[in-house]
Amino acid sequence: MRVSVDRTRCASSGQCSALAPAVFDQQEDDGVVLLLDATPPEALHSAVREAALACPVAAILLDP
């Protein structure tokens, strides 16, 4: 799995960092998503998919 984020679309809701904190974080100043791991291990794929589905603005892109 390859993960990317569209930081310009991010609404700073924090769903991604709550669901997959090993892969996503948020900037302290504005809450915009930070991608920590663009190629997470298979054990995290389910959480990353859940985070992508929970993103209210579809800012998380997955390439299986």
PDB file of C-alpha atoms in Angstrom:
ATOM      1  CA  MET A   1       0.000   0.000   0.000  1.00  0.00           C
ATOM      2  CA  ARG A   2       1.146   3.507  -0.842  1.00  0.00           C
ATOM      3  CA  VAL A   3      -0.431   6.441   1.003  1.00  0.00           C
ATOM      4  CA  SER A   4      -0.489  10.082  -0.026  1.00  0.00           C
ATOM      5  CA  VAL A   5      -2.347  13.086   1.301  1.00  0.00           C
ATOM      6  CA  ASP A   6      -3.661  16.251  -0.281  1.00  0.00           C
ATOM      7  CA  ARG A   7      -2.720  18.792   2.355  1.00  0.00           C
ATOM      8  CA  THR A   8      -4.620  21.537   0.511  1.00  0.00           C
ATOM      9  CA  ARG A   9      -7.891  19.635   1.029  1.00  0.00           C
ATOM     10  CA  CYS A  10      -7.278  18.774   4.687  1.00  0.00           C
ATOM     11  CA  ALA A  11      -9.969  20.132   7.043  1.00  0.00           C
ATOM     12  CA  SER A  12      -7.882  19.406  10.179  1.00  0.00           C
ATOM     13  CA  SER A  13     -10.550  17.133  11.676  1.00  0.00           C
ATOM     14  CA  GLY A  14      -7.953  14.758  13.136  1.00  0.00           C
ATOM     15  CA  GLN A  15      -9.776  11.546  12.230  1.00  0.00           C
ATOM     16  CA  CYS A  16      -6.729  10.142  10.469  1.00  0.00           C
ATOM     17  CA  SER A  17      -4.318  10.709  13.345  1.00  0.00           C
ATOM     18  CA  ALA A  18      -6.829   9.283  15.820  1.00  0.00           C
ATOM     19  CA  LEU A  19      -7.375   6.110  13.774  1.00  0.00           C
ATOM     20  CA  ALA A  20      -3.827   5.513  12.504  1.00  0.00           C
ATOM     21  CA  PRO A  21      -1.372   7.498  14.653  1.00  0.00           C
ATOM     22  CA  ALA A  22       1.642   5.588  13.348  1.00  0.00           C
ATOM     23  CA  VAL A  23       0.877   6.830   9.828  1.00  0.00           C
ATOM     24  CA  PHE A  24      -0.732  10.265  10.319  1.00  0.00           C
ATOM     25  CA  ASP A  25      -0.158  13.219  12.606  1.00  0.00           C
ATOM     26  CA  GLN A  26      -1.215  16.865  12.592  1.00  0.00           C
ATOM     27  CA  GLN A  27       0.808  20.056  12.481  1.00  0.00           C
ATOM     28  CA  GLU A  28       0.712  21.820  15.820  1.00  0.00           C
ATOM     29  CA  ASP A  29      -0.007  25.281  14.446  1.00  0.00           C
ATOM     30  CA  ASP A  30      -2.938  24.584  12.097  1.00  0.00           C
ATOM     31  CA  GLY A  31      -3.831  20.896  12.488  1.00  0.00           C
ATOM     32  CA  VAL A  32      -3.146  20.030   8.848  1.00  0.00           C
ATOM     33  CA  VAL A  33      -2.314  16.375   8.271  1.00  0.00           C
ATOM     34  CA  LEU A  34       1.271  15.156   8.306  1.00  0.00           C
ATOM     35  CA  LEU A  35       2.038  11.862   6.599  1.00  0.00           C
ATOM     36  CA  LEU A  36       4.475   9.917   8.767  1.00  0.00           C
ATOM     37  CA  ASP A  37       4.689   6.713   6.722  1.00  0.00           C
ATOM     38  CA  ALA A  38       3.852   6.598   3.003  1.00  0.00           C
ATOM     39  CA  THR A  39       4.342   2.820   2.872  1.00  0.00           C
ATOM     40  CA  PRO A  40       2.959   1.457   6.144  1.00  0.00           C
ATOM     41  CA  PRO A  41       3.383  -2.205   7.067  1.00  0.00           C
ATOM     42  CA  GLU A  42       0.543  -4.581   6.285  1.00  0.00           C
ATOM     43  CA  ALA A  43      -0.501  -4.707   9.941  1.00  0.00           C
ATOM     44  CA  LEU A  44      -1.590  -1.049   9.640  1.00  0.00           C
ATOM     45  CA  HIS A  45      -3.445  -1.287   6.314  1.00  0.00           C
ATOM     46  CA  SER A  46      -6.861  -1.775   7.902  1.00  0.00           C
ATOM     47  CA  ALA A  47      -6.452   1.294  10.134  1.00  0.00           C
ATOM     48  CA  VAL A  48      -5.197   3.366   7.202  1.00  0.00           C
ATOM     49  CA  ARG A  49      -8.199   2.348   5.081  1.00  0.00           C
ATOM     50  CA  GLU A  50     -10.513   3.250   7.957  1.00  0.00           C
ATOM     51  CA  ALA A  51      -8.790   6.635   8.303  1.00  0.00           C
ATOM     52  CA  ALA A  52      -9.186   7.302   4.582  1.00  0.00           C
ATOM     53  CA  LEU A  53     -12.898   6.494   4.746  1.00  0.00           C
ATOM     54  CA  ALA A  54     -13.336   8.682   7.837  1.00  0.00           C
ATOM     55  CA  CYS A  55     -11.693  11.728   6.257  1.00  0.00           C
ATOM     56  CA  PRO A  56     -14.531  14.220   5.695  1.00  0.00           C
ATOM     57  CA  VAL A  57     -12.837  15.797   2.665  1.00  0.00           C
ATOM     58  CA  ALA A  58     -11.233  12.691   1.101  1.00  0.00           C
ATOM     59  CA  ALA A  59      -7.731  14.102   1.518  1.00  0.00           C
ATOM     60  CA  ILE A  60      -6.155  10.645   1.948  1.00  0.00           C
ATOM     61  CA  LEU A  61      -5.336   8.747  -1.229  1.00  0.00           C
ATOM     62  CA  LEU A  62      -4.504   5.038  -1.223  1.00  0.00           C
ATOM     63  CA  ASP A  63      -2.767   3.044  -3.908  1.00  0.00           C
ATOM     64  CA  PRO A  64      -3.033  -0.651  -3.111  1.00  0.00           C
TER      65      PRO A  64
END
